PDB file of C-alpha atoms in Angstrom:
ATOM      1  CA  MET Y   1       0.000   0.000   0.000  1.00  0.00           C
ATOM      2  CA  THR Y   2       1.279   3.453  -0.886  1.00  0.00           C
ATOM      3  CA  ASP Y   3       1.335   6.041   1.860  1.00  0.00           C
ATOM      4  CA  PRO Y   4       0.293   9.663   1.264  1.00  0.00           C
ATOM      5  CA  ASP Y   5       2.922  11.761  -0.470  1.00  0.00           C
ATOM      6  CA  THR Y   6       5.262  13.637   1.802  1.00  0.00           C
ATOM      7  CA  VAL Y   7       7.373  16.590   0.745  1.00  0.00           C
ATOM      8  CA  THR Y   8      11.015  17.249   1.542  1.00  0.00           C
ATOM      9  CA  ASP Y   9      10.983  20.288  -0.738  1.00  0.00           C
ATOM     10  CA  SER Y  10       8.327  21.701  -3.057  1.00  0.00           C
ATOM     11  CA  ALA Y  11      10.246  20.102  -5.928  1.00  0.00           C
ATOM     12  CA  VAL Y  12      10.580  16.604  -4.451  1.00  0.00           C
ATOM     13  CA  ARG Y  13       7.687  14.280  -3.629  1.00  0.00           C
ATOM     14  CA  LEU Y  14       8.080  11.041  -1.700  1.00  0.00           C
ATOM     15  CA  SER Y  15       5.837   8.030  -1.327  1.00  0.00           C
ATOM     16  CA  THR Y  16       6.383   4.494  -0.099  1.00  0.00           C
ATOM     17  CA  ASP Y  17       5.070   1.201  -1.372  1.00  0.00           C
ATOM     18  CA  ASP Y  18       5.841  -1.956   0.647  1.00  0.00           C
ATOM     19  CA  GLY Y  19       9.376  -0.923   1.532  1.00  0.00           C
ATOM     20  CA  ILE Y  20      10.056   0.906  -1.723  1.00  0.00           C
ATOM     21  CA  LEU Y  21      10.708   4.651  -1.612  1.00  0.00           C
ATOM     22  CA  VAL Y  22       9.519   6.503  -4.719  1.00  0.00           C
ATOM     23  CA  VAL Y  23      11.249   9.861  -5.204  1.00  0.00           C
ATOM     24  CA  THR Y  24       9.588  12.112  -7.774  1.00  0.00           C
ATOM     25  CA  LEU Y  25      11.346  15.198  -9.077  1.00  0.00           C
ATOM     26  CA  ASP Y  26       8.638  17.758  -9.816  1.00  0.00           C
ATOM     27  CA  ARG Y  27       9.959  21.097 -11.097  1.00  0.00           C
ATOM     28  CA  PRO Y  28       8.002  22.191 -14.165  1.00  0.00           C
ATOM     29  CA  LYS Y  29       8.736  22.562 -16.965  1.00  0.00           C
ATOM     30  CA  ALA Y  30      11.974  20.582 -17.273  1.00  0.00           C
ATOM     31  CA  ASN Y  31      12.597  19.099 -13.808  1.00  0.00           C
ATOM     32  CA  ALA Y  32      15.921  20.965 -13.703  1.00  0.00           C
ATOM     33  CA  VAL Y  33      17.968  20.826 -10.503  1.00  0.00           C
ATOM     34  CA  ASP Y  34      19.335  23.708  -8.457  1.00  0.00           C
ATOM     35  CA  VAL Y  35      21.218  23.562  -5.157  1.00  0.00           C
ATOM     36  CA  ALA Y  36      18.089  23.463  -3.000  1.00  0.00           C
ATOM     37  CA  THR Y  37      16.646  20.616  -5.055  1.00  0.00           C
ATOM     38  CA  SER Y  38      19.917  18.682  -4.891  1.00  0.00           C
ATOM     39  CA  ARG Y  39      19.836  18.922  -1.124  1.00  0.00           C
ATOM     40  CA  ALA Y  40      16.183  17.844  -0.998  1.00  0.00           C
ATOM     41  CA  LEU Y  41      16.987  14.835  -3.188  1.00  0.00           C
ATOM     42  CA  TYR Y  42      19.882  13.950  -0.910  1.00  0.00           C
ATOM     43  CA  ALA Y  43      17.544  14.063   2.085  1.00  0.00           C
ATOM     44  CA  ALA Y  44      15.286  11.577   0.303  1.00  0.00           C
ATOM     45  CA  PHE Y  45      18.140   9.181  -0.478  1.00  0.00           C
ATOM     46  CA  GLU Y  46      19.482   9.559   3.061  1.00  0.00           C
ATOM     47  CA  ARG Y  47      16.053   8.492   4.315  1.00  0.00           C
ATOM     48  CA  LEU Y  48      16.367   5.412   2.100  1.00  0.00           C
ATOM     49  CA  ARG Y  49      19.792   4.680   3.582  1.00  0.00           C
ATOM     50  CA  THR Y  50      18.804   5.029   7.222  1.00  0.00           C
ATOM     51  CA  ASP Y  51      15.250   3.688   7.355  1.00  0.00           C
ATOM     52  CA  PRO Y  52      15.393  -0.086   7.989  1.00  0.00           C
ATOM     53  CA  GLY Y  53      11.877  -0.435   6.609  1.00  0.00           C
ATOM     54  CA  LEU Y  54      12.970   0.768   3.168  1.00  0.00           C
ATOM     55  CA  ARG Y  55      14.642  -1.691   0.807  1.00  0.00           C
ATOM     56  CA  VAL Y  56      14.838  -0.061  -2.622  1.00  0.00           C
ATOM     57  CA  GLY Y  57      14.535   3.454  -4.040  1.00  0.00           C
ATOM     58  CA  ILE Y  58      13.024   4.611  -7.321  1.00  0.00           C
ATOM     59  CA  VAL Y  59      13.763   8.060  -8.711  1.00  0.00           C
ATOM     60  CA  THR Y  60      11.599   9.441 -11.499  1.00  0.00           C
ATOM     61  CA  GLY Y  61      10.376  12.727 -12.923  1.00  0.00           C
ATOM     62  CA  ALA Y  62       6.909  14.248 -12.991  1.00  0.00           C
ATOM     63  CA  GLY Y  63       5.235  14.523 -16.354  1.00  0.00           C
ATOM     64  CA  GLU Y  64       6.047  12.731 -19.586  1.00  0.00           C
ATOM     65  CA  ARG Y  65       8.508  15.022 -21.372  1.00  0.00           C
ATOM     66  CA  PHE Y  66      11.426  15.391 -18.943  1.00  0.00           C
ATOM     67  CA  PHE Y  67      12.995  13.016 -16.473  1.00  0.00           C
ATOM     68  CA  CYS Y  68      15.471  15.754 -15.641  1.00  0.00           C
ATOM     69  CA  ALA Y  69      17.071  18.448 -17.796  1.00  0.00           C
ATOM     70  CA  GLY Y  70      20.098  18.679 -15.532  1.00  0.00           C
ATOM     71  CA  TRP Y  71      21.474  21.822 -13.963  1.00  0.00           C
ATOM     72  CA  ASP Y  72      18.982  24.654 -13.652  1.00  0.00           C
ATOM     73  CA  LEU Y  73      20.446  27.223 -16.051  1.00  0.00           C
ATOM     74  CA  LYS Y  74      17.980  29.837 -14.823  1.00  0.00           C
ATOM     75  CA  ALA Y  75      19.487  29.448 -11.364  1.00  0.00           C
ATOM     76  CA  ALA Y  76      22.917  29.754 -12.962  1.00  0.00           C
ATOM     77  CA  ALA Y  77      21.893  32.954 -14.729  1.00  0.00           C
ATOM     78  CA  ALA Y  78      20.656  34.268 -11.390  1.00  0.00           C
ATOM     79  CA  GLY Y  79      24.078  33.715  -9.849  1.00  0.00           C
ATOM     80  CA  GLU Y  80      24.273  30.067  -8.757  1.00  0.00           C
ATOM     81  CA  ALA Y  81      27.925  29.144  -9.292  1.00  0.00           C
ATOM     82  CA  VAL Y  82      28.929  26.296 -11.583  1.00  0.00           C
ATOM     83  CA  ASP Y  83      30.876  24.806  -8.665  1.00  0.00           C
ATOM     84  CA  ALA Y  84      28.196  25.449  -6.036  1.00  0.00           C
ATOM     85  CA  ASP Y  85      27.964  23.066  -3.091  1.00  0.00           C
ATOM     86  CA  HIS Y  86      25.089  20.726  -3.919  1.00  0.00           C
ATOM     87  CA  GLY Y  87      25.310  18.921  -0.595  1.00  0.00           C
ATOM     88  CA  PRO Y  88      26.726  15.629   0.702  1.00  0.00           C
ATOM     89  CA  GLY Y  89      25.348  13.554  -2.172  1.00  0.00           C
ATOM     90  CA  GLY Y  90      26.706  15.789  -4.905  1.00  0.00           C
ATOM     91  CA  PHE Y  91      24.582  17.018  -7.786  1.00  0.00           C
ATOM     92  CA  ALA Y  92      20.980  15.746  -7.610  1.00  0.00           C
ATOM     93  CA  GLY Y  93      21.690  14.158  -4.234  1.00  0.00           C
ATOM     94  CA  LEU Y  94      22.930  10.854  -5.652  1.00  0.00           C
ATOM     95  CA  THR Y  95      25.869  11.337  -8.020  1.00  0.00           C
ATOM     96  CA  GLU Y  96      28.396  11.340  -5.151  1.00  0.00           C
ATOM     97  CA  PHE Y  97      26.445   9.412  -2.521  1.00  0.00           C
ATOM     98  CA  PHE Y  98      28.953   6.584  -2.344  1.00  0.00           C
ATOM     99  CA  THR Y  99      27.812   5.098   0.967  1.00  0.00           C
ATOM    100  CA  LEU Y 100      24.251   4.324  -0.118  1.00  0.00           C
ATOM    101  CA  ASP Y 101      24.166   0.528   0.066  1.00  0.00           C
ATOM    102  CA  LYS Y 102      20.549   0.112  -0.970  1.00  0.00           C
ATOM    103  CA  PRO Y 103      19.657  -0.157  -4.667  1.00  0.00           C
ATOM    104  CA  VAL Y 104      18.176   2.745  -6.616  1.00  0.00           C
ATOM    105  CA  ILE Y 105      16.251   2.365  -9.867  1.00  0.00           C
ATOM    106  CA  ALA Y 106      15.985   5.316 -12.234  1.00  0.00           C
ATOM    107  CA  ALA Y 107      12.566   5.288 -13.916  1.00  0.00           C
ATOM    108  CA  VAL Y 108      13.327   7.580 -16.839  1.00  0.00           C
ATOM    109  CA  ASN Y 109      10.054   9.029 -18.053  1.00  0.00           C
ATOM    110  CA  GLY Y 110      11.405  11.331 -20.776  1.00  0.00           C
ATOM    111  CA  LEU Y 111      14.484  13.375 -21.623  1.00  0.00           C
ATOM    112  CA  ALA Y 112      17.499  12.770 -19.368  1.00  0.00           C
ATOM    113  CA  LEU Y 113      19.883  15.542 -20.328  1.00  0.00           C
ATOM    114  CA  GLY Y 114      23.188  16.619 -18.830  1.00  0.00           C
ATOM    115  CA  GLY Y 115      22.969  16.261 -15.071  1.00  0.00           C
ATOM    116  CA  GLY Y 116      19.688  14.403 -15.514  1.00  0.00           C
ATOM    117  CA  PHE Y 117      21.528  11.676 -17.395  1.00  0.00           C
ATOM    118  CA  GLU Y 118      24.202  11.748 -14.693  1.00  0.00           C
ATOM    119  CA  LEU Y 119      21.482  11.191 -12.086  1.00  0.00           C
ATOM    120  CA  ALA Y 120      20.262   8.147 -14.027  1.00  0.00           C
ATOM    121  CA  LEU Y 121      23.828   6.836 -14.385  1.00  0.00           C
ATOM    122  CA  ALA Y 122      24.280   7.097 -10.604  1.00  0.00           C
ATOM    123  CA  ALA Y 123      21.378   4.686 -10.107  1.00  0.00           C
ATOM    124  CA  ASP Y 124      22.002   0.946 -10.061  1.00  0.00           C
ATOM    125  CA  LEU Y 125      19.362   0.087 -12.658  1.00  0.00           C
ATOM    126  CA  ILE Y 126      17.517   2.060 -15.336  1.00  0.00           C
ATOM    127  CA  VAL Y 127      13.999   1.440 -16.614  1.00  0.00           C
ATOM    128  CA  ALA Y 128      13.196   3.763 -19.503  1.00  0.00           C
ATOM    129  CA  ALA Y 129       9.990   4.797 -21.212  1.00  0.00           C
ATOM    130  CA  GLU Y 130       9.930   4.087 -24.943  1.00  0.00           C
ATOM    131  CA  HIS Y 131      10.180   7.789 -25.744  1.00  0.00           C
ATOM    132  CA  ALA Y 132      13.047   8.504 -23.327  1.00  0.00           C
ATOM    133  CA  GLU Y 133      16.311   9.941 -24.638  1.00  0.00           C
ATOM    134  CA  PHE Y 134      19.704  10.380 -23.027  1.00  0.00           C
ATOM    135  CA  ALA Y 135      22.410  12.978 -23.651  1.00  0.00           C
ATOM    136  CA  LEU Y 136      25.359  14.643 -21.961  1.00  0.00           C
ATOM    137  CA  THR Y 137      25.022  18.130 -23.419  1.00  0.00           C
ATOM    138  CA  GLU Y 138      27.621  19.913 -21.290  1.00  0.00           C
ATOM    139  CA  VAL Y 139      30.187  20.324 -24.073  1.00  0.00           C
ATOM    140  CA  THR Y 140      27.671  22.416 -26.041  1.00  0.00           C
ATOM    141  CA  LEU Y 141      27.420  24.761 -23.053  1.00  0.00           C
ATOM    142  CA  GLY Y 142      31.145  25.105 -22.475  1.00  0.00           C
ATOM    143  CA  LEU Y 143      31.068  22.701 -19.544  1.00  0.00           C
ATOM    144  CA  VAL Y 144      32.204  19.176 -18.624  1.00  0.00           C
ATOM    145  CA  PRO Y 145      29.814  16.467 -17.317  1.00  0.00           C
ATOM    146  CA  ASP Y 146      31.729  16.295 -14.056  1.00  0.00           C
ATOM    147  CA  SER Y 147      28.863  14.985 -11.898  1.00  0.00           C
ATOM    148  CA  GLY Y 148      29.781  11.478 -12.963  1.00  0.00           C
ATOM    149  CA  GLY Y 149      28.992  11.461 -16.678  1.00  0.00           C
ATOM    150  CA  VAL Y 150      32.583  11.672 -17.882  1.00  0.00           C
ATOM    151  CA  LEU Y 151      33.515   8.945 -15.391  1.00  0.00           C
ATOM    152  CA  ARG Y 152      30.557   6.556 -15.477  1.00  0.00           C
ATOM    153  CA  LEU Y 153      29.517   6.573 -19.134  1.00  0.00           C
ATOM    154  CA  PRO Y 154      32.814   5.078 -20.467  1.00  0.00           C
ATOM    155  CA  ARG Y 155      32.346   2.241 -17.979  1.00  0.00           C
ATOM    156  CA  ARG Y 156      28.842   1.518 -19.252  1.00  0.00           C
ATOM    157  CA  LEU Y 157      29.311   1.838 -23.017  1.00  0.00           C
ATOM    158  CA  PRO Y 158      31.981   0.882 -25.563  1.00  0.00           C
ATOM    159  CA  ALA Y 159      34.709   3.529 -25.554  1.00  0.00           C
ATOM    160  CA  ALA Y 160      33.932   4.930 -29.003  1.00  0.00           C
ATOM    161  CA  ILE Y 161      30.196   5.244 -28.317  1.00  0.00           C
ATOM    162  CA  ALA Y 162      30.782   6.934 -24.971  1.00  0.00           C
ATOM    163  CA  ALA Y 163      33.327   9.284 -26.541  1.00  0.00           C
ATOM    164  CA  GLU Y 164      30.858  10.301 -29.257  1.00  0.00           C
ATOM    165  CA  MET Y 165      28.198  11.128 -26.681  1.00  0.00           C
ATOM    166  CA  LEU Y 166      30.628  13.043 -24.481  1.00  0.00           C
ATOM    167  CA  LEU Y 167      32.316  14.983 -27.288  1.00  0.00           C
ATOM    168  CA  THR Y 168      29.248  15.861 -29.358  1.00  0.00           C
ATOM    169  CA  GLY Y 169      26.366  16.004 -26.858  1.00  0.00           C
ATOM    170  CA  CYS Y 170      24.316  13.756 -29.177  1.00  0.00           C
ATOM    171  CA  ARG Y 171      21.187  12.032 -27.958  1.00  0.00           C
ATOM    172  CA  MET Y 172      20.648   8.310 -27.594  1.00  0.00           C
ATOM    173  CA  ALA Y 173      17.093   6.979 -27.760  1.00  0.00           C
ATOM    174  CA  ALA Y 174      15.900   4.393 -25.260  1.00  0.00           C
ATOM    175  CA  PRO Y 175      15.843   1.436 -27.691  1.00  0.00           C
ATOM    176  CA  GLU Y 176      19.477   2.065 -28.671  1.00  0.00           C
ATOM    177  CA  ALA Y 177      20.420   2.463 -25.010  1.00  0.00           C
ATOM    178  CA  ALA Y 178      18.886  -0.961 -24.393  1.00  0.00           C
ATOM    179  CA  ARG Y 179      20.871  -2.483 -27.251  1.00  0.00           C
ATOM    180  CA  TRP Y 180      24.095  -1.240 -25.678  1.00  0.00           C
ATOM    181  CA  GLY Y 181      23.044  -2.530 -22.236  1.00  0.00           C
ATOM    182  CA  LEU Y 182      22.841   0.975 -20.789  1.00  0.00           C
ATOM    183  CA  VAL Y 183      19.257   0.445 -19.581  1.00  0.00           C
ATOM    184  CA  ASN Y 184      17.656  -2.661 -18.149  1.00  0.00           C
ATOM    185  CA  GLN Y 185      14.189  -2.311 -19.639  1.00  0.00           C
ATOM    186  CA  VAL Y 186      12.339  -0.185 -22.183  1.00  0.00           C
ATOM    187  CA  VAL Y 187       8.600  -0.085 -21.522  1.00  0.00           C
ATOM    188  CA  PRO Y 188       5.537   1.902 -22.620  1.00  0.00           C
ATOM    189  CA  GLY Y 189       5.377   5.228 -20.837  1.00  0.00           C
ATOM    190  CA  ASP Y 190       2.107   4.441 -19.111  1.00  0.00           C
ATOM    191  CA  THR Y 191       3.619   1.325 -17.486  1.00  0.00           C
ATOM    192  CA  LEU Y 192       6.940   2.890 -16.465  1.00  0.00           C
ATOM    193  CA  LEU Y 193       6.392   3.264 -12.730  1.00  0.00           C
ATOM    194  CA  ALA Y 194       4.606  -0.084 -12.465  1.00  0.00           C
ATOM    195  CA  SER Y 195       7.534  -1.752 -14.249  1.00  0.00           C
ATOM    196  CA  ALA Y 196      10.043  -0.076 -11.933  1.00  0.00           C
ATOM    197  CA  LEU Y 197       8.016  -1.152  -8.893  1.00  0.00           C
ATOM    198  CA  THR Y 198       7.914  -4.732 -10.168  1.00  0.00           C
ATOM    199  CA  LEU Y 199      11.697  -4.728 -10.518  1.00  0.00           C
ATOM    200  CA  ALA Y 200      12.070  -3.192  -7.061  1.00  0.00           C
ATOM    201  CA  ARG Y 201       9.863  -5.900  -5.553  1.00  0.00           C
ATOM    202  CA  ARG Y 202      12.000  -8.581  -7.192  1.00  0.00           C
ATOM    203  CA  ILE Y 203      15.052  -7.056  -5.510  1.00  0.00           C
ATOM    204  CA  SER Y 204      13.189  -6.839  -2.210  1.00  0.00           C
ATOM    205  CA  ARG Y 205      12.651 -10.599  -2.205  1.00  0.00           C
ATOM    206  CA  GLY Y 206      16.370 -11.007  -1.533  1.00  0.00           C
ATOM    207  CA  ALA Y 207      17.950 -10.786   1.905  1.00  0.00           C
ATOM    208  CA  PRO Y 208      18.563  -7.140   2.869  1.00  0.00           C
ATOM    209  CA  LEU Y 209      22.131  -7.656   4.070  1.00  0.00           C
ATOM    210  CA  ALA Y 210      23.044  -9.685   0.993  1.00  0.00           C
ATOM    211  CA  VAL Y 211      21.701  -7.003  -1.338  1.00  0.00           C
ATOM    212  CA  SER Y 212      23.666  -4.325   0.508  1.00  0.00           C
ATOM    213  CA  ALA Y 213      26.800  -6.493   0.507  1.00  0.00           C
ATOM    214  CA  ILE Y 214      26.616  -6.880  -3.265  1.00  0.00           C
ATOM    215  CA  LYS Y 215      26.552  -3.097  -3.616  1.00  0.00           C
ATOM    216  CA  GLU Y 216      29.434  -2.772  -1.148  1.00  0.00           C
ATOM    217  CA  ILE Y 217      31.612  -5.377  -2.864  1.00  0.00           C
ATOM    218  CA  THR Y 218      31.052  -4.056  -6.373  1.00  0.00           C
ATOM    219  CA  ARG Y 219      31.811  -0.516  -5.203  1.00  0.00           C
ATOM    220  CA  MET Y 220      34.986  -1.495  -3.356  1.00  0.00           C
ATOM    221  CA  THR Y 221      36.365  -3.715  -6.136  1.00  0.00           C
ATOM    222  CA  GLU Y 222      35.493  -1.684  -9.222  1.00  0.00           C
ATOM    223  CA  GLY Y 223      38.410  -1.668 -11.628  1.00  0.00           C
ATOM    224  CA  HIS Y 224      40.418  -4.241  -9.646  1.00  0.00           C
ATOM    225  CA  ARG Y 225      41.987  -7.367 -11.083  1.00  0.00           C
ATOM    226  CA  VAL Y 226      40.045 -10.440  -9.949  1.00  0.00           C
ATOM    227  CA  GLU Y 227      42.881 -11.521  -7.639  1.00  0.00           C
ATOM    228  CA  ASP Y 228      43.005  -8.090  -6.011  1.00  0.00           C
ATOM    229  CA  ALA Y 229      39.215  -7.929  -5.846  1.00  0.00           C
ATOM    230  CA  PHE Y 230      39.130 -11.196  -3.894  1.00  0.00           C
ATOM    231  CA  ALA Y 231      41.674  -9.799  -1.444  1.00  0.00           C
ATOM    232  CA  THR Y 232      39.569  -6.678  -0.971  1.00  0.00           C
ATOM    233  CA  MET Y 233      36.352  -8.646  -0.520  1.00  0.00           C
ATOM    234  CA  ARG Y 234      37.926 -11.001   2.028  1.00  0.00           C
ATOM    235  CA  GLY Y 235      39.601  -8.140   3.893  1.00  0.00           C
ATOM    236  CA  SER Y 236      38.378  -5.730   6.518  1.00  0.00           C
ATOM    237  CA  GLY Y 237      37.089  -3.105   4.085  1.00  0.00           C
ATOM    238  CA  THR Y 238      33.777  -4.855   3.415  1.00  0.00           C
ATOM    239  CA  PRO Y 239      31.971  -4.921   6.789  1.00  0.00           C
ATOM    240  CA  ILE Y 240      28.531  -5.617   5.330  1.00  0.00           C
ATOM    241  CA  TYR Y 241      29.862  -8.697   3.546  1.00  0.00           C
ATOM    242  CA  ARG Y 242      31.468  -9.840   6.790  1.00  0.00           C
ATOM    243  CA  ALA Y 243      28.140  -9.392   8.549  1.00  0.00           C
ATOM    244  CA  VAL Y 244      26.387 -11.545   5.930  1.00  0.00           C
ATOM    245  CA  LEU Y 245      28.651 -14.521   6.636  1.00  0.00           C
ATOM    246  CA  ASN Y 246      27.511 -14.729  10.257  1.00  0.00           C
ATOM    247  CA  SER Y 247      23.980 -13.440   9.811  1.00  0.00           C
ATOM    248  CA  LYS Y 248      20.705 -14.933  10.949  1.00  0.00           C
ATOM    249  CA  ASP Y 249      19.431 -14.369   7.423  1.00  0.00           C
ATOM    250  CA  ALA Y 250      22.122 -16.696   6.038  1.00  0.00           C
ATOM    251  CA  GLU Y 251      20.846 -19.386   8.396  1.00  0.00           C
ATOM    252  CA  GLU Y 252      17.251 -18.576   7.508  1.00  0.00           C
ATOM    253  CA  GLY Y 253      17.918 -18.832   3.782  1.00  0.00           C
ATOM    254  CA  ALA Y 254      19.323 -22.344   4.078  1.00  0.00           C
ATOM    255  CA  ARG Y 255      16.586 -23.409   6.485  1.00  0.00           C
ATOM    256  CA  ALA Y 256      13.800 -22.037   4.279  1.00  0.00           C
ATOM    257  CA  PHE Y 257      15.256 -23.792   1.239  1.00  0.00           C
ATOM    258  CA  ALA Y 258      15.385 -27.116   3.098  1.00  0.00           C
ATOM    259  CA  GLU Y 259      11.853 -26.653   4.401  1.00  0.00           C
ATOM    260  CA  LYS Y 260      10.583 -25.599   0.956  1.00  0.00           C
ATOM    261  CA  ARG Y 261       9.072 -22.327   2.150  1.00  0.00           C
ATOM    262  CA  PRO Y 262       9.683 -18.627   1.472  1.00  0.00           C
ATOM    263  CA  PRO Y 263      12.376 -17.153   3.727  1.00  0.00           C
ATOM    264  CA  VAL Y 264      11.478 -14.594   6.374  1.00  0.00           C
ATOM    265  CA  TRP Y 265      14.266 -12.010   6.400  1.00  0.00           C
ATOM    266  CA  THR Y 266      15.115  -9.911   9.407  1.00  0.00           C
ATOM    267  CA  GLY Y 267      18.115  -8.023   8.054  1.00  0.00           C
ATOM    268  CA  LEU Y 268      20.206  -9.475  10.897  1.00  0.00           C
TER     269      LEU Y 268
END
């Protein structure tokens, strides 16, 4: 059951659905992000991190045309600095939130441009509406996509394709993004949120600690050789993984399998 919407900021709406936090960016007309909105988004993702009753987050945009147009250029014209402090989570509250060990799904309902694309790239999974498009347009504005785009996109796409997007600002439509493996699903626009919720519920069926440990391990070992990655995973720098090994949920998983019943997770 979905609870009534709560508001962290006039531009950010929150609702919950069986342990899933839905974060909706609502800043007509383009869902652009200024400093205040970045901080409100961070507050939403921090709630996801700290609330034990929340398992997965979904971030989406209001309307059908824009997921997020990126940095609010009207705020920039009014004096907001290009290097303004967007808060602990970086631009849009998520692009530098490296300690968030719960999954986030970007439900991209339209254009994801510049920082909006960077917000989607910072999520763990992307579900896109059929009409969605992605672009890093910063080079056309004399800027660099330094809220993760220039770092994350080459890790998600073949080098030449990422370079073309970065150097030209060209758009990529959702079906092409799916072909390159950039998005997980492309769905009709009117089923976008339902599809994202279905994916979130599939994740929620897993043990909470195990899900968080997977995020922790992949974050800590990114770019490592397999031998070095094993050493990191087995070492002291992955406390969630260590907790999984001695957890009650690990015992429950084996017991439930043997007893042929669904497991009852406690997160302990």
